[in-house]
């Protein structure tokens, strides 16, 4: 008996020493770098799962792409009384699309989601079809939207991988970034002497340095879901955790892991010359080739990417400034991290009498004005 009690005490001590989040990891998770989309960490990231209100990331993205921020959106009878979180729209109440999106993303208003869907798509069903089609365009492989808000519905699912892709696309939109990074906002409230006050449910915005958003979600079926983003030292990371009991702690741990073990390396800066290429039959014998954007990618702290330049040995005359003439890539252990176009820095017209004469005149001293 004494031996059993000692064993039980030892087991209890071991359990107390375990981290508080042990056994509370996400069912599915992923962390990517935003510029290149490089996956820095993933766990079961391709399993199709319900995603609760993280659905609204696509709702907001599609509304921003298809709508006008100052359009008046009317809350119809389908928007009124939608279960779950709400901004308490009344039938016939109108807000601008921009205001609806704040209600959608900060307060997670399911009624706002329906109002926006009907405004953009004409019906919820058509808007959901548009959401699914847009997800396919972005590159999602296992995402179907049957609601604009994420309440439980047959066939409504995504993956952590697909959510990261959708969020990466959405974060390119400056209005989306502004909305999801806002901690507190107020909206007019018809029939009330005071405004609606919206508080962002994403605790990372106040608790994690560099946090940018993005969206929380919870239903009994989906569990706690969180899509998040943060920026430090010129590197933006995007992550998702699905069915994760310790969602904010898990997200912060993933971000820490990314920032502590990866760095953004810029090999060529925007406008920097890649190479000078000979030109045949032109008014000048060569043309500078530049990159129109930074050539940068995330690599491990002790790693350095390989620069791969794909350019022709020479070019025929008739080149226009900005025309793509090749490509530049960064690779890490054979994996292509990013590919950007290499473009001509100037016009190089074919050699002719007229072109030659124009070139001579361009260098001729200007005559003095009387």
Coordinates of C-alpha atoms in Angstrom, one line a residue:
X1 CA 0.0 0.0 0.0
X2 CA 2.8 2.4 0.9
X3 CA 4.5 1.6 -2.4
X4 CA 1.3 2.4 -4.3
X5 CA 1.0 5.7 -2.5
X6 CA 4.6 6.6 -3.3
X7 CA 4.0 5.8 -7.0
X8 CA 0.9 7.9 -7.0
X9 CA 2.8 10.8 -5.4
X10 CA 5.5 10.6 -8.0
X11 CA 3.0 10.6 -10.8
X12 CA 1.3 13.6 -9.4
X13 CA 4.6 15.4 -9.1
X14 CA 5.4 14.6 -12.7
X15 CA 2.0 15.9 -13.9
X16 CA 2.5 19.2 -12.0
X17 CA 5.9 19.7 -13.6
X18 CA 4.5 19.4 -17.1
X19 CA 3.8 22.6 -19.0
X20 CA 0.3 24.0 -18.5
X21 CA -0.4 23.7 -22.3
X22 CA 0.7 20.1 -22.6
X23 CA -1.8 18.1 -24.6
X24 CA -3.5 21.3 -25.7
X25 CA -1.8 21.7 -29.1
X26 CA -3.8 22.6 -32.1
X27 CA -5.4 19.9 -34.2
X28 CA -3.9 21.6 -37.2
X29 CA -1.4 24.5 -37.5
X30 CA 0.9 26.3 -39.9
X31 CA 3.3 29.3 -40.0
X32 CA 4.4 30.9 -43.2
X33 CA 6.4 34.0 -44.3
X34 CA 4.1 36.5 -46.0
X35 CA 6.3 37.7 -48.9
X36 CA 7.3 34.3 -50.3
X37 CA 4.8 32.0 -48.7
X38 CA 7.6 29.8 -47.5
X39 CA 6.3 27.3 -44.9
X40 CA 8.3 27.7 -41.7
X41 CA 6.3 25.2 -39.6
X42 CA 3.3 22.9 -40.1
X43 CA 1.5 20.2 -38.3
X44 CA -1.4 18.4 -39.9
X45 CA -1.9 21.5 -42.0
X46 CA -3.8 19.9 -44.9
X47 CA -6.6 18.2 -42.9
X48 CA -10.1 19.6 -43.8
X49 CA -11.7 21.1 -40.7
X50 CA -14.5 23.5 -39.7
X51 CA -13.0 27.0 -39.2
X52 CA -15.7 29.0 -37.4
X53 CA -15.4 32.8 -37.8
X54 CA -12.0 32.7 -39.4
X55 CA -14.3 32.2 -42.5
X56 CA -14.8 36.0 -42.3
X57 CA -11.3 36.6 -43.6
X58 CA -12.5 35.6 -47.0
X59 CA -15.8 37.4 -46.6
X60 CA -13.9 40.6 -45.9
X61 CA -11.4 40.1 -48.7
X62 CA -14.1 39.4 -51.3
X63 CA -16.1 42.4 -50.1
X64 CA -13.1 44.7 -50.5
X65 CA -12.3 43.4 -53.9
X66 CA -15.9 43.6 -55.3
X67 CA -17.5 46.5 -53.3
X68 CA -17.1 50.1 -52.6
X69 CA -16.2 51.1 -49.1
X70 CA -18.8 54.0 -49.1
X71 CA -21.6 52.0 -50.5
X72 CA -24.6 51.8 -48.1
X73 CA -25.3 48.2 -47.1
X74 CA -28.8 47.4 -45.9
X75 CA -29.5 44.7 -43.3
X76 CA -32.2 42.5 -44.8
X77 CA -34.5 40.1 -43.0
X78 CA -31.9 37.3 -43.3
X79 CA -29.3 39.3 -41.5
X80 CA -31.6 40.1 -38.6
X81 CA -31.3 37.7 -35.7
X82 CA -28.6 35.5 -37.0
X83 CA -27.4 33.3 -34.1
X84 CA -24.1 33.8 -32.4
X85 CA -22.0 37.0 -32.2
X86 CA -23.8 40.0 -33.5
X87 CA -23.6 43.8 -33.9
X88 CA -27.4 43.8 -33.5
X89 CA -28.5 45.1 -36.9
X90 CA -32.1 46.0 -37.2
X91 CA -34.1 45.1 -40.4
X92 CA -33.6 47.9 -42.9
X93 CA -30.7 49.4 -41.0
X94 CA -27.9 50.8 -43.2
X95 CA -24.2 51.2 -42.6
X96 CA -21.4 51.8 -45.1
X97 CA -19.6 48.7 -46.4
X98 CA -16.5 49.9 -44.5
X99 CA -18.5 50.1 -41.2
X100 CA -20.0 46.6 -41.8
X101 CA -16.5 45.2 -42.2
X102 CA -15.4 46.7 -38.9
X103 CA -18.4 45.0 -37.3
X104 CA -17.5 41.8 -39.2
X105 CA -13.9 41.6 -38.2
X106 CA -13.7 43.2 -34.7
X107 CA -17.0 42.1 -33.2
X108 CA -17.3 39.1 -35.5
X109 CA -20.9 40.0 -36.3
X110 CA -22.6 37.1 -38.0
X111 CA -25.4 39.5 -39.0
X112 CA -22.9 41.8 -40.7
X113 CA -21.6 38.8 -42.6
X114 CA -25.0 38.1 -44.0
X115 CA -25.7 41.7 -44.9
X116 CA -22.3 42.0 -46.7
X117 CA -22.9 38.7 -48.5
X118 CA -26.3 39.8 -49.8
X119 CA -25.0 43.2 -50.8
X120 CA -22.1 41.9 -52.8
X121 CA -23.5 38.6 -54.1
X122 CA -27.2 39.3 -54.3
X123 CA -27.8 36.2 -52.1
X124 CA -25.8 34.3 -49.4
X125 CA -25.6 31.2 -51.7
X126 CA -24.1 33.2 -54.6
X127 CA -21.7 35.0 -52.3
X128 CA -20.5 31.7 -50.9
X129 CA -20.0 30.4 -54.4
X130 CA -17.9 33.4 -55.1
X131 CA -15.9 32.8 -51.9
X132 CA -15.1 29.3 -52.9
X133 CA -14.1 30.3 -56.4
X134 CA -11.8 33.0 -55.1
X135 CA -10.2 30.5 -52.8
X136 CA -9.4 28.3 -55.7
X137 CA -7.9 31.3 -57.6
X138 CA -5.6 31.9 -54.6
X139 CA -4.4 28.3 -54.7
X140 CA -6.6 26.7 -52.0
X141 CA -7.0 23.0 -52.5
X142 CA -9.5 21.9 -49.9
X143 CA -11.8 24.8 -49.1
X144 CA -15.5 25.1 -49.5
X145 CA -17.6 28.0 -48.1
X146 CA -21.3 27.4 -47.5
X147 CA -21.8 30.3 -45.1
X148 CA -20.2 33.8 -45.0
X149 CA -19.8 33.7 -41.2
X150 CA -18.6 30.2 -40.2
X151 CA -21.5 28.9 -38.1
X152 CA -21.7 25.1 -38.4
X153 CA -23.0 24.0 -41.8
X154 CA -22.7 20.9 -43.9
X155 CA -19.7 20.9 -46.2
X156 CA -18.2 24.1 -44.8
X157 CA -14.5 23.5 -44.3
X158 CA -10.9 24.6 -45.0
X159 CA -7.4 23.7 -43.9
X160 CA -4.7 25.6 -41.9
X161 CA -2.7 25.7 -45.1
X162 CA -5.6 27.2 -47.2
X163 CA -6.4 29.7 -44.4
X164 CA -2.8 30.9 -44.5
X165 CA -2.9 31.4 -48.3
X166 CA -6.2 33.3 -48.0
X167 CA -4.8 35.5 -45.3
X168 CA -1.6 36.1 -47.2
X169 CA -3.7 37.4 -50.1
X170 CA -5.9 39.5 -47.8
X171 CA -2.9 41.1 -46.0
X172 CA -1.8 42.6 -49.3
X173 CA -4.9 44.9 -49.1
X174 CA -4.1 48.0 -47.0
X175 CA -7.7 48.5 -45.9
X176 CA -7.9 44.9 -44.7
X177 CA -4.7 45.3 -42.7
X178 CA -6.0 48.5 -41.2
X179 CA -9.3 46.9 -40.1
X180 CA -7.8 43.7 -38.6
X181 CA -5.1 45.6 -36.7
X182 CA -7.7 48.0 -35.0
X183 CA -8.3 47.2 -31.4
X184 CA -11.3 49.4 -30.8
X185 CA -13.8 51.2 -33.0
X186 CA -17.3 52.6 -32.8
X187 CA -20.2 52.5 -35.3
X188 CA -23.4 54.5 -35.5
X189 CA -26.4 52.8 -34.1
X190 CA -29.8 53.7 -35.5
X191 CA -32.4 54.4 -32.9
X192 CA -29.9 54.8 -30.1
X193 CA -28.3 57.9 -28.6
X194 CA -25.0 56.2 -28.4
X195 CA -22.7 54.3 -30.8
X196 CA -21.9 50.7 -31.0
X197 CA -18.5 50.1 -29.4
X198 CA -16.5 47.3 -31.0
X199 CA -13.6 45.6 -29.2
X200 CA -11.3 43.3 -31.2
X201 CA -11.4 39.8 -29.8
X202 CA -7.8 39.1 -30.9
X203 CA -5.8 39.4 -27.6
X204 CA -2.5 39.2 -29.5
X205 CA -2.9 42.8 -30.7
X206 CA -2.2 44.0 -27.1
X207 CA -0.1 41.1 -25.8
X208 CA 2.3 40.4 -28.6
X209 CA 4.9 42.8 -30.0
X210 CA 4.5 43.4 -33.7
X211 CA 1.0 41.7 -33.9
X212 CA -1.0 42.8 -37.0
X213 CA -4.3 40.8 -36.5
X214 CA -6.1 38.8 -37.9
X215 CA -9.2 36.8 -36.8
X216 CA -10.5 34.6 -34.0
X217 CA -13.3 32.0 -34.3
X218 CA -15.1 29.6 -32.1
X219 CA -17.9 27.1 -32.4
X220 CA -18.4 23.8 -30.4
X221 CA -17.8 21.9 -33.6
X222 CA -14.7 23.8 -34.7
X223 CA -13.1 24.5 -31.3
X224 CA -11.0 27.6 -30.9
X225 CA -9.5 28.8 -34.2
X226 CA -7.1 31.7 -34.7
X227 CA -5.5 33.2 -37.7
X228 CA -2.7 35.6 -36.8
X229 CA 0.1 37.7 -38.2
X230 CA 3.0 39.7 -36.8
X231 CA 6.0 41.7 -38.2
X232 CA 9.5 42.1 -36.8
X233 CA 12.7 43.2 -38.4
X234 CA 11.2 43.5 -41.8
X235 CA 9.7 40.0 -41.8
X236 CA 6.0 39.3 -41.6
X237 CA 4.7 35.9 -40.5
X238 CA 1.2 34.5 -40.9
X239 CA -0.1 31.5 -39.0
X240 CA -3.2 29.6 -38.3
X241 CA -4.3 27.2 -35.5
X242 CA -7.5 25.1 -35.8
X243 CA -9.2 23.4 -32.9
X244 CA -6.6 24.7 -30.4
X245 CA -7.6 25.0 -26.7
X246 CA -4.7 27.4 -25.9
X247 CA -5.1 29.4 -29.1
X248 CA -3.3 32.7 -28.1
X249 CA -0.5 31.0 -26.3
X250 CA 0.0 28.5 -29.1
X251 CA 0.0 31.3 -31.7
X252 CA 2.5 33.3 -29.7
X253 CA 4.8 30.3 -29.4
X254 CA 4.7 29.7 -33.1
X255 CA 5.5 33.3 -33.8
X256 CA 8.4 33.2 -31.4
X257 CA 9.7 30.1 -33.0
X258 CA 9.6 31.8 -36.4
X259 CA 11.2 35.0 -35.4
X260 CA 13.9 33.2 -33.3
X261 CA 14.9 30.8 -36.0
X262 CA 14.4 32.6 -39.3
X263 CA 15.7 35.8 -40.8
X264 CA 14.7 37.8 -43.9
X265 CA 17.7 38.2 -46.3
X266 CA 17.7 40.7 -49.1
X267 CA 20.1 39.9 -51.9
X268 CA 19.0 42.6 -54.4
X269 CA 17.1 45.7 -53.6
X270 CA 14.4 47.3 -55.8
X271 CA 16.0 49.0 -58.8
X272 CA 19.4 47.4 -58.4
X273 CA 21.2 46.3 -61.5
X274 CA 21.4 42.6 -62.0
X275 CA 23.6 42.6 -65.1
X276 CA 24.3 44.6 -68.3
X277 CA 23.4 42.7 -71.4
X278 CA 24.8 43.3 -75.0
X279 CA 22.2 44.6 -77.5
X280 CA 22.5 43.8 -81.2
X281 CA 21.4 46.4 -83.8
X282 CA 20.5 49.0 -81.2
X283 CA 21.3 52.7 -80.8
X284 CA 23.5 51.6 -77.8
X285 CA 25.5 48.5 -77.4
X286 CA 24.1 47.3 -74.1
X287 CA 21.2 47.6 -71.7
X288 CA 21.1 47.5 -67.9
X289 CA 18.7 44.9 -66.4
X290 CA 17.2 45.6 -63.0
X291 CA 14.8 44.1 -60.5
X292 CA 11.5 45.9 -60.0
X293 CA 11.2 44.8 -56.3
X294 CA 13.4 43.4 -53.5
X295 CA 14.8 40.0 -54.0
X296 CA 14.4 38.7 -50.4
X297 CA 13.4 35.5 -48.7
X298 CA 13.4 33.9 -45.2
X299 CA 16.2 31.5 -44.4
X300 CA 17.5 29.9 -41.2
X301 CA 19.9 31.9 -39.1
X302 CA 23.0 30.1 -40.3
X303 CA 21.9 29.7 -43.9
X304 CA 22.3 31.9 -47.0
X305 CA 20.3 31.6 -50.2
X306 CA 21.7 31.0 -53.6
X307 CA 21.1 33.7 -56.2
X308 CA 20.1 32.2 -59.6
X309 CA 20.0 34.5 -62.6
X310 CA 18.3 33.5 -65.8
X311 CA 19.1 36.0 -68.5
X312 CA 19.9 35.7 -72.3
X313 CA 23.5 36.3 -73.5
X314 CA 22.3 39.2 -75.7
X315 CA 19.1 40.9 -76.8
X316 CA 17.9 42.3 -80.1
X317 CA 17.2 46.0 -80.4
X318 CA 13.6 47.3 -79.9
X319 CA 13.6 46.8 -76.1
X320 CA 11.1 48.9 -74.1
X321 CA 11.8 50.1 -70.6
X322 CA 10.2 47.8 -68.0
X323 CA 10.0 44.8 -70.4
X324 CA 10.8 41.5 -68.7
X325 CA 13.9 39.9 -70.2
X326 CA 14.6 37.2 -67.7
X327 CA 14.2 36.2 -64.0
X328 CA 16.0 36.1 -60.8
X329 CA 15.4 33.5 -58.1
X330 CA 16.6 32.7 -54.6
X331 CA 17.1 29.1 -53.7
X332 CA 17.8 27.3 -50.4
X333 CA 19.0 23.7 -50.7
X334 CA 17.4 23.3 -54.0
X335 CA 14.1 24.8 -52.9
X336 CA 13.0 27.9 -54.9
X337 CA 12.0 30.5 -52.4
X338 CA 11.1 33.5 -54.6
X339 CA 11.3 34.4 -58.3
X340 CA 11.0 37.9 -59.5
X341 CA 11.2 39.3 -63.1
X342 CA 14.3 41.0 -64.4
X343 CA 13.4 44.0 -66.6
X344 CA 15.1 46.4 -68.9
X345 CA 16.0 49.7 -67.2
X346 CA 15.7 51.8 -70.4
X347 CA 14.5 51.9 -74.0
X348 CA 16.9 50.6 -76.7
X349 CA 15.4 51.3 -80.1
X350 CA 16.8 49.8 -83.3
X351 CA 19.7 51.6 -84.9
X352 CA 18.5 53.8 -87.8
X353 CA 19.5 57.1 -89.5
X354 CA 16.6 58.9 -87.7
X355 CA 17.3 57.3 -84.3
X356 CA 21.0 58.1 -84.7
X357 CA 20.4 61.7 -85.6
X358 CA 18.0 62.1 -82.6
X359 CA 20.6 60.7 -80.3
X360 CA 23.2 63.2 -81.6
X361 CA 20.8 66.1 -81.1
X362 CA 20.0 65.0 -77.6
X363 CA 23.7 65.6 -76.7
X364 CA 23.9 68.9 -78.7
X365 CA 24.4 72.1 -76.6
X366 CA 21.1 74.0 -76.3
X367 CA 21.2 77.3 -78.2
X368 CA 21.0 80.4 -75.9
X369 CA 17.5 82.0 -75.6
X370 CA 17.2 85.7 -76.5

